[in-house]
Short mmCIF file of C-alpha atoms in Angstrom, two decimals:
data_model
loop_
_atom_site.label_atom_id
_atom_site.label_comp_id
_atom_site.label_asym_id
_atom_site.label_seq_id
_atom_site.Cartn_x
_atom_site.Cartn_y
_atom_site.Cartn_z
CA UNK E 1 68.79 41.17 8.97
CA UNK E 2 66.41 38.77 10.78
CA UNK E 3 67.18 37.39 14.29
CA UNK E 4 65.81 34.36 15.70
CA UNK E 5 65.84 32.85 19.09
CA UNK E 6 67.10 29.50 18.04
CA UNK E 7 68.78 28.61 14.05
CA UNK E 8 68.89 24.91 13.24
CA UNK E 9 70.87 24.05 10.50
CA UNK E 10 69.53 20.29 9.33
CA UNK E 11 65.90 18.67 9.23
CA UNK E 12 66.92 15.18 10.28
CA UNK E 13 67.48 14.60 13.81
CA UNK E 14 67.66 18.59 14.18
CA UNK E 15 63.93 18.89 13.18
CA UNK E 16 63.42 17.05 16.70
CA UNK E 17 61.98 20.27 18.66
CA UNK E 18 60.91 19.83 21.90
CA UNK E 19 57.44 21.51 22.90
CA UNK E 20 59.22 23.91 25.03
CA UNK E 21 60.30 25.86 21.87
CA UNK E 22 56.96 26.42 21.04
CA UNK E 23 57.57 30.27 22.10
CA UNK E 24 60.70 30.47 20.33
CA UNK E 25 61.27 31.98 16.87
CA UNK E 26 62.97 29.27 15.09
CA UNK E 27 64.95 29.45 11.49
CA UNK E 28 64.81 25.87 10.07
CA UNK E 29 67.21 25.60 7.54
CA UNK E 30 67.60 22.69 5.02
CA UNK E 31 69.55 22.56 2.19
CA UNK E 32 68.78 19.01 0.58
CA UNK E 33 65.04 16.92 0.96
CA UNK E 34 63.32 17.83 4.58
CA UNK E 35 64.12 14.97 7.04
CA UNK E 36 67.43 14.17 6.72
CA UNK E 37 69.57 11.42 5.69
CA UNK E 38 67.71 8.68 7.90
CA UNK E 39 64.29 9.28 6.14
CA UNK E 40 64.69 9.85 2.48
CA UNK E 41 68.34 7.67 1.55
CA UNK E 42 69.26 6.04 4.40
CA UNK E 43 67.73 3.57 7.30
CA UNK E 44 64.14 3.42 6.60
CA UNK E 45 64.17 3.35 2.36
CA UNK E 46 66.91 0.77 2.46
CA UNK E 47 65.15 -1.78 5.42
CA UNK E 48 62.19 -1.31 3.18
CA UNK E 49 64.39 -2.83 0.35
CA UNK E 50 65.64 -5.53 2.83
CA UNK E 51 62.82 -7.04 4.02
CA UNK E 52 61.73 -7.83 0.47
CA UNK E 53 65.13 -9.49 -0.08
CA UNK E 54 64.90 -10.93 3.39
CA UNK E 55 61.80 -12.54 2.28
CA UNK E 56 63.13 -13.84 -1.49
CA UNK E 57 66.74 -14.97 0.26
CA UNK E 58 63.77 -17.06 2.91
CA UNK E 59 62.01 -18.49 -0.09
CA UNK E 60 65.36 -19.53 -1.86
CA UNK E 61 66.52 -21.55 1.26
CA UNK E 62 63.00 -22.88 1.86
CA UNK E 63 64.05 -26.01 -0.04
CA UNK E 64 66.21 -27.07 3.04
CA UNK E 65 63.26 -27.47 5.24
CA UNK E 66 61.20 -29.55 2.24
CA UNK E 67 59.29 -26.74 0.73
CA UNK E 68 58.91 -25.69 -2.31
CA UNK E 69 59.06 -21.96 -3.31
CA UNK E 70 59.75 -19.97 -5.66
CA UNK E 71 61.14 -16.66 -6.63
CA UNK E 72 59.77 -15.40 -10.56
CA UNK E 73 60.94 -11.61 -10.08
CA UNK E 74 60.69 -7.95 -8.91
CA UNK E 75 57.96 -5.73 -10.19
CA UNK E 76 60.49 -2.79 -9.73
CA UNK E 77 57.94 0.05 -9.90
CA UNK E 78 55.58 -1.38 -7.95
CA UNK E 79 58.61 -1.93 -4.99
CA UNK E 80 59.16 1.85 -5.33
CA UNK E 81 56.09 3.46 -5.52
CA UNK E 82 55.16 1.40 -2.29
CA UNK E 83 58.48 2.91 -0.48
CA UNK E 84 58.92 6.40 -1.87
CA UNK E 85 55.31 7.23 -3.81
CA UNK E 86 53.78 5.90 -0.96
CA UNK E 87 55.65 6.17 2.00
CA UNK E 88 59.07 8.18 2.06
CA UNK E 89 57.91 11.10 -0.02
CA UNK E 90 54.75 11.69 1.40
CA UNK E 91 56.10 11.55 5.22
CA UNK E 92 58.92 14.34 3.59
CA UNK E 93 56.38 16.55 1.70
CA UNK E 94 54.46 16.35 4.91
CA UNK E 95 57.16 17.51 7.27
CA UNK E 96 58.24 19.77 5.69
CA UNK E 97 54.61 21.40 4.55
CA UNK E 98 53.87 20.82 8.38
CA UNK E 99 56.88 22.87 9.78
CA UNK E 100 56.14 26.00 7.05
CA UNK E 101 52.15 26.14 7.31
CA UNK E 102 51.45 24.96 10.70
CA UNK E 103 54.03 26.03 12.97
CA UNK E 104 54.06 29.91 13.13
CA UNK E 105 57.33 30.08 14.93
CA UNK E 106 59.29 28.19 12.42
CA UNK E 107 60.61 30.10 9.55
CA UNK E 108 61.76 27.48 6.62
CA UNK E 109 65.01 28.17 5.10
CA UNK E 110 65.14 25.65 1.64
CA UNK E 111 69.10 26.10 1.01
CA UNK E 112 72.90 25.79 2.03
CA UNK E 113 73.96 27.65 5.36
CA UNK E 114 76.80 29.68 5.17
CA UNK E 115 78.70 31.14 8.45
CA UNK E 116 79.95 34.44 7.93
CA UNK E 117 80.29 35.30 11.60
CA UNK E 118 79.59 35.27 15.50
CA UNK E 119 75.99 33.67 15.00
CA UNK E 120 75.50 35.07 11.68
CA UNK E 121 74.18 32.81 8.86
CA UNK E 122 74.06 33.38 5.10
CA UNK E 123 70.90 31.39 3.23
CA UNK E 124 68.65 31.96 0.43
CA UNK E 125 70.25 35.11 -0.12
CA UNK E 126 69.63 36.47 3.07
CA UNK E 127 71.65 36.72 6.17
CA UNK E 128 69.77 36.08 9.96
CA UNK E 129 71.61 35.62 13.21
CA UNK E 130 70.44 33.82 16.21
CA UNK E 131 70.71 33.58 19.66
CA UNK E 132 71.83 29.59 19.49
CA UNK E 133 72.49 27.82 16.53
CA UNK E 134 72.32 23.78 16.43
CA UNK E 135 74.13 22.34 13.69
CA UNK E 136 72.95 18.98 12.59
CA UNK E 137 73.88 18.89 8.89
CA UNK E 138 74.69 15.03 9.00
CA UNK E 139 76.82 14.03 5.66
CA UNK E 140 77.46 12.82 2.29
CA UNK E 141 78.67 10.09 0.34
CA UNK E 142 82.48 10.09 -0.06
CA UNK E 143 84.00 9.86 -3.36
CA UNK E 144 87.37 8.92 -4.26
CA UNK E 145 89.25 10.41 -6.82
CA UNK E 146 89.41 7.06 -8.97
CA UNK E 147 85.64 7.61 -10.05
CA UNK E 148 85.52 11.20 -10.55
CA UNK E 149 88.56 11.75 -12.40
CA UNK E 150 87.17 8.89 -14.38
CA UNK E 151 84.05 10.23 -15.92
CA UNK E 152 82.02 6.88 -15.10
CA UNK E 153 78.74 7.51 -13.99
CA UNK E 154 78.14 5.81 -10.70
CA UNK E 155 75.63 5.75 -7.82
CA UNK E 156 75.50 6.15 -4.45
CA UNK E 157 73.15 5.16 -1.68
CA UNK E 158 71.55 8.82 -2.36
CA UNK E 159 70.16 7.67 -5.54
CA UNK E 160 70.39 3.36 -6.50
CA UNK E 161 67.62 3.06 -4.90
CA UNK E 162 65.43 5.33 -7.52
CA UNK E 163 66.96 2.92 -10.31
CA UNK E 164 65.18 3.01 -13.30
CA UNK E 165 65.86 -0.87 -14.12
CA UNK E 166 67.60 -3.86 -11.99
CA UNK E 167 71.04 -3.87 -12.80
CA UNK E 168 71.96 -7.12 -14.72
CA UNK E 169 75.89 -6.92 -12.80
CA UNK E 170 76.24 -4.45 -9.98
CA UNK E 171 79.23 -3.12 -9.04
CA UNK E 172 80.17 -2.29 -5.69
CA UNK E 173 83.06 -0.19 -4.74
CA UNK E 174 83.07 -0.74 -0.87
CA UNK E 175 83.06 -3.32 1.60
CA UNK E 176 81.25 -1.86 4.90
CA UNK E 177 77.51 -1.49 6.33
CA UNK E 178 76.39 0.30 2.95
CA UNK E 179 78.34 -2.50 0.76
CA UNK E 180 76.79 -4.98 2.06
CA UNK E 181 73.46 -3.86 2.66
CA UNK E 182 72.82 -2.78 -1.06
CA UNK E 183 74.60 -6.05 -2.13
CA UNK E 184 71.99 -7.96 -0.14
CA UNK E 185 69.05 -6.22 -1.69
CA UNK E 186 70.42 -6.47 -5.56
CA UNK E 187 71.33 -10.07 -5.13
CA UNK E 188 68.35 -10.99 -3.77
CA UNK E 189 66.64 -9.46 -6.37
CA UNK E 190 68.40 -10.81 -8.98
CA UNK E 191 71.57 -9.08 -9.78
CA UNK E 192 74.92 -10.67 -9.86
CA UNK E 193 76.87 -8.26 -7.68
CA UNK E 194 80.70 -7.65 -7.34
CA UNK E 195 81.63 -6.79 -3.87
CA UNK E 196 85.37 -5.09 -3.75
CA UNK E 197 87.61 -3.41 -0.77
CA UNK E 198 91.00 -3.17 0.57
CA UNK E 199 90.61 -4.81 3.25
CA UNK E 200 91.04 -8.85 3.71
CA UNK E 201 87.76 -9.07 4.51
CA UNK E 202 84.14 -7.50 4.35
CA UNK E 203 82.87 -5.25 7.29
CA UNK E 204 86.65 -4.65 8.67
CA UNK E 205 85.47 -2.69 11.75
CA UNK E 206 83.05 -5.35 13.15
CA UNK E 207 84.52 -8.50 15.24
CA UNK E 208 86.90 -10.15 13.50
CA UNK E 209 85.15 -13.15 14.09
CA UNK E 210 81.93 -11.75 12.61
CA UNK E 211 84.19 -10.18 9.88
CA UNK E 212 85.98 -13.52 8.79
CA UNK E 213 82.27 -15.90 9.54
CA UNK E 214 80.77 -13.22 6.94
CA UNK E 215 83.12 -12.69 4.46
CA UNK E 216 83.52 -16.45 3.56
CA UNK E 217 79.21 -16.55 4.05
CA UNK E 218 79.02 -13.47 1.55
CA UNK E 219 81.74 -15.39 -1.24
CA UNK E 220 78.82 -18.27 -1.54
CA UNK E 221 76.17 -15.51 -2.81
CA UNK E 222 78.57 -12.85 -4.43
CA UNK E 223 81.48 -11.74 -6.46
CA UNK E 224 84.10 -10.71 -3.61
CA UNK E 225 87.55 -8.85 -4.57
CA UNK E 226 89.33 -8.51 -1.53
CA UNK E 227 93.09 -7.17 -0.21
CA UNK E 228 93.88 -4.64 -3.31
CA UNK E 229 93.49 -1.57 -4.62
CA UNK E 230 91.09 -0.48 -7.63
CA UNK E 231 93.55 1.15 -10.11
CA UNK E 232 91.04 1.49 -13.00
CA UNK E 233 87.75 2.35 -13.72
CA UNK E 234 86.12 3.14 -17.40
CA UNK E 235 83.01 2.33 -19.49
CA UNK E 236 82.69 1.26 -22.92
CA UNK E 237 78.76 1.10 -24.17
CA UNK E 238 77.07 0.10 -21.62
CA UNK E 239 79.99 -2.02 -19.76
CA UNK E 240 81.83 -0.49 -17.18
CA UNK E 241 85.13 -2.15 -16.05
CA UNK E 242 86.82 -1.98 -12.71
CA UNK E 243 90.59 -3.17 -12.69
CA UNK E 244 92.39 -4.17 -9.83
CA UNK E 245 96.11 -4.00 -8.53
CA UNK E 246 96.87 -7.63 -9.92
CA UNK E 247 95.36 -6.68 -13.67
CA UNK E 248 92.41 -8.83 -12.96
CA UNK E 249 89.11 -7.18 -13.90
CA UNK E 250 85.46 -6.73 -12.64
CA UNK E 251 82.63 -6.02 -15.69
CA UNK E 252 79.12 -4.83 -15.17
CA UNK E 253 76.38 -1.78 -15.91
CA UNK E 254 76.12 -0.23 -13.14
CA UNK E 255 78.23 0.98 -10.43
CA UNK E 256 77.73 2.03 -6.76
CA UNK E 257 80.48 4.11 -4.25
CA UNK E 258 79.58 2.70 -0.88
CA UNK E 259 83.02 4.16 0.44
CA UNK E 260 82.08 5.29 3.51
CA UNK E 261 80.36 9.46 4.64
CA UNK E 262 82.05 12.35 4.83
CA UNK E 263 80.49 15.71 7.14
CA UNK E 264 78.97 17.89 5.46
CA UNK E 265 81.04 20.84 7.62
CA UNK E 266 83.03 21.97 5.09
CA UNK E 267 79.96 23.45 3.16
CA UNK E 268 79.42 25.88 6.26
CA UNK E 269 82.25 28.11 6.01
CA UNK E 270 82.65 26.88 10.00
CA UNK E 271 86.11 28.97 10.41
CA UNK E 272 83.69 32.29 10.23
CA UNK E 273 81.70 31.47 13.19
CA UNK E 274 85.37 30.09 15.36
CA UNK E 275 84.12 26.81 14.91
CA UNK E 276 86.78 24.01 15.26
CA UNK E 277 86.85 20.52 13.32
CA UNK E 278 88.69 17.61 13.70
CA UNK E 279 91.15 16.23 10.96
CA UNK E 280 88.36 14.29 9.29
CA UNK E 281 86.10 17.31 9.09
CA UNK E 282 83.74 16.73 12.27
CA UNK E 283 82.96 19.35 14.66
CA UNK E 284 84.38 19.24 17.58
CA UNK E 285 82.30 19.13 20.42
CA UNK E 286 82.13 18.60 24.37
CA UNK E 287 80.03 15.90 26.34
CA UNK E 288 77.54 18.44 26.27
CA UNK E 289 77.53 19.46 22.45
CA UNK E 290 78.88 22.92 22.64
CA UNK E 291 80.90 23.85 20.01
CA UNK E 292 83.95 25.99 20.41
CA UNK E 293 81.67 28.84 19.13
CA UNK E 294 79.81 30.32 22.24
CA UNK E 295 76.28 29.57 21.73
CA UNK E 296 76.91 26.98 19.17
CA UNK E 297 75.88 23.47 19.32
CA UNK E 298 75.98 20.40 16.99
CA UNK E 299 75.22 16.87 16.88
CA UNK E 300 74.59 14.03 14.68
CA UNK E 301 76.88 13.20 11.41
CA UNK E 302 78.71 16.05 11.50
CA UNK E 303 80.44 16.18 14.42
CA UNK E 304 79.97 12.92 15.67
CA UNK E 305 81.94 9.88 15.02
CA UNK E 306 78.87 6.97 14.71
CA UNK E 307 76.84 7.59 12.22
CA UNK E 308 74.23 5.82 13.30
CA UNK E 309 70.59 7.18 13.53
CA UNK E 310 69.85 6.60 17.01
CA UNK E 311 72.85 8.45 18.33
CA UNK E 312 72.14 11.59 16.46
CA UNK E 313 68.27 10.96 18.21
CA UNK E 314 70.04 10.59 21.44
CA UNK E 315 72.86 13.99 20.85
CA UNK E 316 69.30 15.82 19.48
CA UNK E 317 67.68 15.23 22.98
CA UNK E 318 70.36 16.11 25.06
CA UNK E 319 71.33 19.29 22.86
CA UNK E 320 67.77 20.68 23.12
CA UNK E 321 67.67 19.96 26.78
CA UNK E 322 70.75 21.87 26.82
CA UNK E 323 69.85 24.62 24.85
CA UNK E 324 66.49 24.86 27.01
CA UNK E 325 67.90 24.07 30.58
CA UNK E 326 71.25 25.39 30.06
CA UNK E 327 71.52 25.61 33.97
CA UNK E 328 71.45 21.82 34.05
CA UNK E 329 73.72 20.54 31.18
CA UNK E 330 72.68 16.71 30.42
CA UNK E 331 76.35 14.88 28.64
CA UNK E 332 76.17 12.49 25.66
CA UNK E 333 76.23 9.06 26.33
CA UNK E 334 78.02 6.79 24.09
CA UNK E 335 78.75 3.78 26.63
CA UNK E 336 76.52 0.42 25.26
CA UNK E 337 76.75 1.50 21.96
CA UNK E 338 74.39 -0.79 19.28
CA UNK E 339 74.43 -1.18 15.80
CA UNK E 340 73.28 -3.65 13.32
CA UNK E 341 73.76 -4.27 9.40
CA UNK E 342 70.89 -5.55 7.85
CA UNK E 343 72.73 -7.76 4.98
CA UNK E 344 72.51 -11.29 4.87
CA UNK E 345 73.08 -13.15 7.12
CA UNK E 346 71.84 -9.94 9.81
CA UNK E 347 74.36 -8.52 11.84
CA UNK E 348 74.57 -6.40 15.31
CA UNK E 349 77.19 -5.04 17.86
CA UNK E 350 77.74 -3.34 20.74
CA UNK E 351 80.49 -2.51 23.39
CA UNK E 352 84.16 -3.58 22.25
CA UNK E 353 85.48 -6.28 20.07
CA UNK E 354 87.62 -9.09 21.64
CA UNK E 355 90.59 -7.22 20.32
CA UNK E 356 89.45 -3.77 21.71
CA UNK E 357 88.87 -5.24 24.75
CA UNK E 358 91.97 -7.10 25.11
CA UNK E 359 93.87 -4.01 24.01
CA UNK E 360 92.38 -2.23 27.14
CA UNK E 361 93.94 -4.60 29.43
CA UNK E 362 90.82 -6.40 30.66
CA UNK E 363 91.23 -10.05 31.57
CA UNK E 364 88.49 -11.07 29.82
CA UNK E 365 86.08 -14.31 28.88
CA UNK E 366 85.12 -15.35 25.44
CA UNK E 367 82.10 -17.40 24.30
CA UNK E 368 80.90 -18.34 21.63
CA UNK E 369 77.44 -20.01 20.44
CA UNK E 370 76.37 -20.83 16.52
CA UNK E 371 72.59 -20.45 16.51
CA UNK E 372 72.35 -24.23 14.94
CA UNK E 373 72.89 -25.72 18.21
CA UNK E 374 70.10 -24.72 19.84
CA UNK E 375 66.65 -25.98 19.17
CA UNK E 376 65.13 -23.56 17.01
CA UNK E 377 68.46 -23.11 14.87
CA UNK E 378 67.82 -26.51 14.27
CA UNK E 379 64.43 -26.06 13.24
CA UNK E 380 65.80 -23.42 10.87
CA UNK E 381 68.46 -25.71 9.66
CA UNK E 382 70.58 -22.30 10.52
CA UNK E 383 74.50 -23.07 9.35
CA UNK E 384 75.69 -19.57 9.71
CA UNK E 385 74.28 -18.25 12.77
CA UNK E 386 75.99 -17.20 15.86
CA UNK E 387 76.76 -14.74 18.95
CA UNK E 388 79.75 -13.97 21.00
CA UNK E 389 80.34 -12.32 24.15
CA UNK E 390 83.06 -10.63 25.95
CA UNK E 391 83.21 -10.16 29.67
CA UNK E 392 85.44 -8.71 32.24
CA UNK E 393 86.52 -11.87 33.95
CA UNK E 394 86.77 -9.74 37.32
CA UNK E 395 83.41 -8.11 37.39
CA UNK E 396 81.34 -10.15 35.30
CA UNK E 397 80.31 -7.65 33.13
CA UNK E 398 79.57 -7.65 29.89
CA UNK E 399 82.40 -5.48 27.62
CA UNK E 400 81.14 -6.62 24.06
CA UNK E 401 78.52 -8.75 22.29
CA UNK E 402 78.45 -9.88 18.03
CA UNK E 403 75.68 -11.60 16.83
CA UNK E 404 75.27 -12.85 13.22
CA UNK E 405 71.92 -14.37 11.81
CA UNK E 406 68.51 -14.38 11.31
CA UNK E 407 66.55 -10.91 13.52
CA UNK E 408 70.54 -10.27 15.34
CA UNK E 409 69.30 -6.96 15.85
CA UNK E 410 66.11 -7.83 17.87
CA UNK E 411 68.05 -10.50 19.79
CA UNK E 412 71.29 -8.41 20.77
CA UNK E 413 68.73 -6.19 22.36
CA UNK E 414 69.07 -7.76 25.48
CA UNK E 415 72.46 -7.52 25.52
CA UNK E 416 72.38 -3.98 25.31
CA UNK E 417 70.18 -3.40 28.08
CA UNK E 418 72.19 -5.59 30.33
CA UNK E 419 75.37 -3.75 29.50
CA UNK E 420 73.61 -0.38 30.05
CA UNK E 421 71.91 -1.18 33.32
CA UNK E 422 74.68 -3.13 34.50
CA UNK E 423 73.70 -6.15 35.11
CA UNK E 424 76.49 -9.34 35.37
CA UNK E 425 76.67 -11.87 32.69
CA UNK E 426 76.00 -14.68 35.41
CA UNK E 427 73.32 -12.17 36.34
CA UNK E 428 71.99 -11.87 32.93
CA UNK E 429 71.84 -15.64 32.56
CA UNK E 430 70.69 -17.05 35.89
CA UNK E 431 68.20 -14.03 37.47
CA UNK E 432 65.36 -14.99 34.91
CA UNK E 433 63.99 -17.57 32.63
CA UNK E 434 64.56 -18.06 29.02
CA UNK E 435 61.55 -19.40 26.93
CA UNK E 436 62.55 -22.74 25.56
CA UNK E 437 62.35 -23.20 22.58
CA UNK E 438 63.08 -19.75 21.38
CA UNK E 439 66.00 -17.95 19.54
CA UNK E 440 66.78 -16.42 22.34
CA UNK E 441 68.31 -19.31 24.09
CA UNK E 442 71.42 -18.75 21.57
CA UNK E 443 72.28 -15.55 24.11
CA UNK E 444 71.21 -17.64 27.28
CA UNK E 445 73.90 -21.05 26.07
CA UNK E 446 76.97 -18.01 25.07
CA UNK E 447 76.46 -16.15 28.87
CA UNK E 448 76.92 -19.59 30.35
CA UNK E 449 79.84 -20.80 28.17
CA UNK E 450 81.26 -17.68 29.64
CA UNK E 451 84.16 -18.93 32.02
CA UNK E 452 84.34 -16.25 34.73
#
């Protein structure tokens, strides 16, 4: 049985070892491609779809402004050899070559972890233990019963975007950030896309301004089904058919679950090692990232509840620290919390929601600003843009800012540094200068609608 000083179970954010570790014998273990989720099927391989369909979805509405373009077409093999063949496999290959020939301290484990006791780890038919164990297996796509009891082939975000051909109709079973990325992309490209979900609108968990502003933006460039169930799902030929609650029917050839990720915990046998889980199948862990196991830490998708890519960076740093300096714990912070969906029109978040914050009991101020009343919205002829901001009417803080439109992610930036350094809305809008006539004057016009 092999002992190691450290095991890390993942190669996404977990394959972020510090230099101090350099001494330490090391058991990498990864049961899928090296790199993780972020790297091979999620955040990079999809924004390098985007911006091509950012570009086309530019070139459609360039005869607003009185230009002519055009859009003739995808060369689809040329799109993906440029993002996988190119990029995304080579940077994998490469890590993962990297971590087994040039780092003699790292032993790579290519399979599924197993607990099967106090720091003891079944893989490749072997078992090791370790002194600490970091568990950053991230997730998977979730599945509901409908589709596999139904036989229907189907894709997920793990695979549509190796596609062999553009789909002609593209189903989409899912409303959220996946949803509506991937319907984005296919659109632009050239696929009529069905969008469909419970909810009563797209992106439920966002704003419900944002939410409602989207939704009826997203009905102008797809197929939406909204507010019912999917009760049926089957394929004849080459046509697959979703049906809904009210017997109405959705037709294409091809379908893609974007219902939501599910931790990949319940593949580790966690109960062996005294590891504890929430309901949903997270690990639970303090605001340090020890697990109920002594010794055992874990970050990321599988015990935390954003999936988002630069939290799991963030829970990787402060986990190493820990496991390095465990004299001088370092907590998770999850205050000023970002995220963006890079559909169309763009959209970004952070902090609370009008109705979060109002649920809290804060007193709070609401602005709004649509991006085509300033002066480059105008130049833009932008009629979907805009941000919102919610502030605590007795500090003047900032509780919560929603932007929707063109680069939302680069411009909420500000936003999220004023939240995290805490500095006042009037603060914010007053204590510097705002180039004129930039984007950015849409945030400046919303802090000063603010009535606080």
């Amino acid at each position: 049985m092999k002992h190691f000083d450290l095991a890390i179970i993942g190669t996404g954010s977990g394959n972020a070892i510090p230099e101090e570790l350099n001494d330490a014998s090391i058991a990498l273990i990864e049961a899928g491609r090296f790199g993780g989720t972020c790297l091979n099927v999620g955040c990079i391989p999809t924004k390098m779809y985007v911006y091509p369909a950012d570009v086309i979805e530019d070139a459609k509405a360039a005869h607003e402004l009185g230009v002519d373009l055009s859009y003739h077409g995808v060369d689809l093999p040329l799109l993906q050899d440029r993002i996988f063949g190119r990029r995304i496999d080579v940077i994998a290959e490469g890590g993962e070559r990297y971590r087994k020939d040039e780092c003699p301290n790292i032993t790579v484990f290519s399979d599924m972890a197993r607990f099967t006791g106090d720091k003891t780890i079944e893989v490749a038919g072997e078992h090791i233990t370790a002194d600490q164990i970091i568990v950053a297996a991230g997730s998977r796509p979730q599945i509901p019963d409908l589709v596999t009891d139904s036989g229907v082939p189907y894709y997920t975000n793990e695979d549509i975007m190796r596609i062999e051909r553009l789909p002609k109709r593209l189903l989409i079973l899912g409303s959220g950030y996946i949803a509506t990325e991937f319907a984005h992309v296919f659109s632009a490209l050239g696929s009529k896309v069905m969008v469909t979900g419970r909810s009563d609108v797209l992106i439920k968990h966002q704003d419900r301004d944002v939410a409602v502003r989207f939704t009826r933006a997203a009905r102008e460039r797809w197929d939406v089904r909204l507010g019912q169930e999917t009760t049926g799902l089957t394929k004849d030929g080459d046509t697959i058919t979703l049906t809904f609650a009210d017997g109405s029917t959705a037709t294409g050839d091809a379908l893609l679950v974007a219902t939501g990720r599910i931790p990949n915990g319940d593949r580790l046998n966690l109960a062996a090692a005294g590891i504890d889980t929430h309901g949903d199948g997270r690990i639970k862990v303090d605001q340090h990232g020890r697990t109920s196991a002594a010794g055992v830490w874990a970050l990321g998708d599988v015990s935390s509840p954003y999936q988002l890519k630069h939290v799991a960076n963030h829970e990787a740093r402060v986990v190493f620290h820990n496991v390095t300096h465990p004299e001088k714990l370092r907590s998770f912070r999850h205050d000023a919390l970002p995220a963006a969906i890079f559909t169309h029109p763009q959209i970004a978040s952070v902090g609370m929601s009008e109705q979060e914050a109002r649920d809290a009991g804060y007193d709070i101020a609401v602005a709004t600003q649509n991006f085509g009343d300033v002066a480059y919205g105008w130049a833009m002829e932008d009629h979907v843009g805009f941000s919102k901001i919610i502030a605590d009417k007795k500090t003047g803080l900032i509780l919560g800012a929603h932007l929707m439109g063109h680069q939302s992610a680069i411009l909420i930036q500000s936003l999220i540094q004023a939240m995290a350094l805490g500095t006042t809305a009037k603060q914010m809008a007053e204590d510097q200068l705002w180039i004129h006539p930039s984007l950015s004057e849409v945030i400046e016009n919303c802090l000063l609608g603010l009535e606080l």
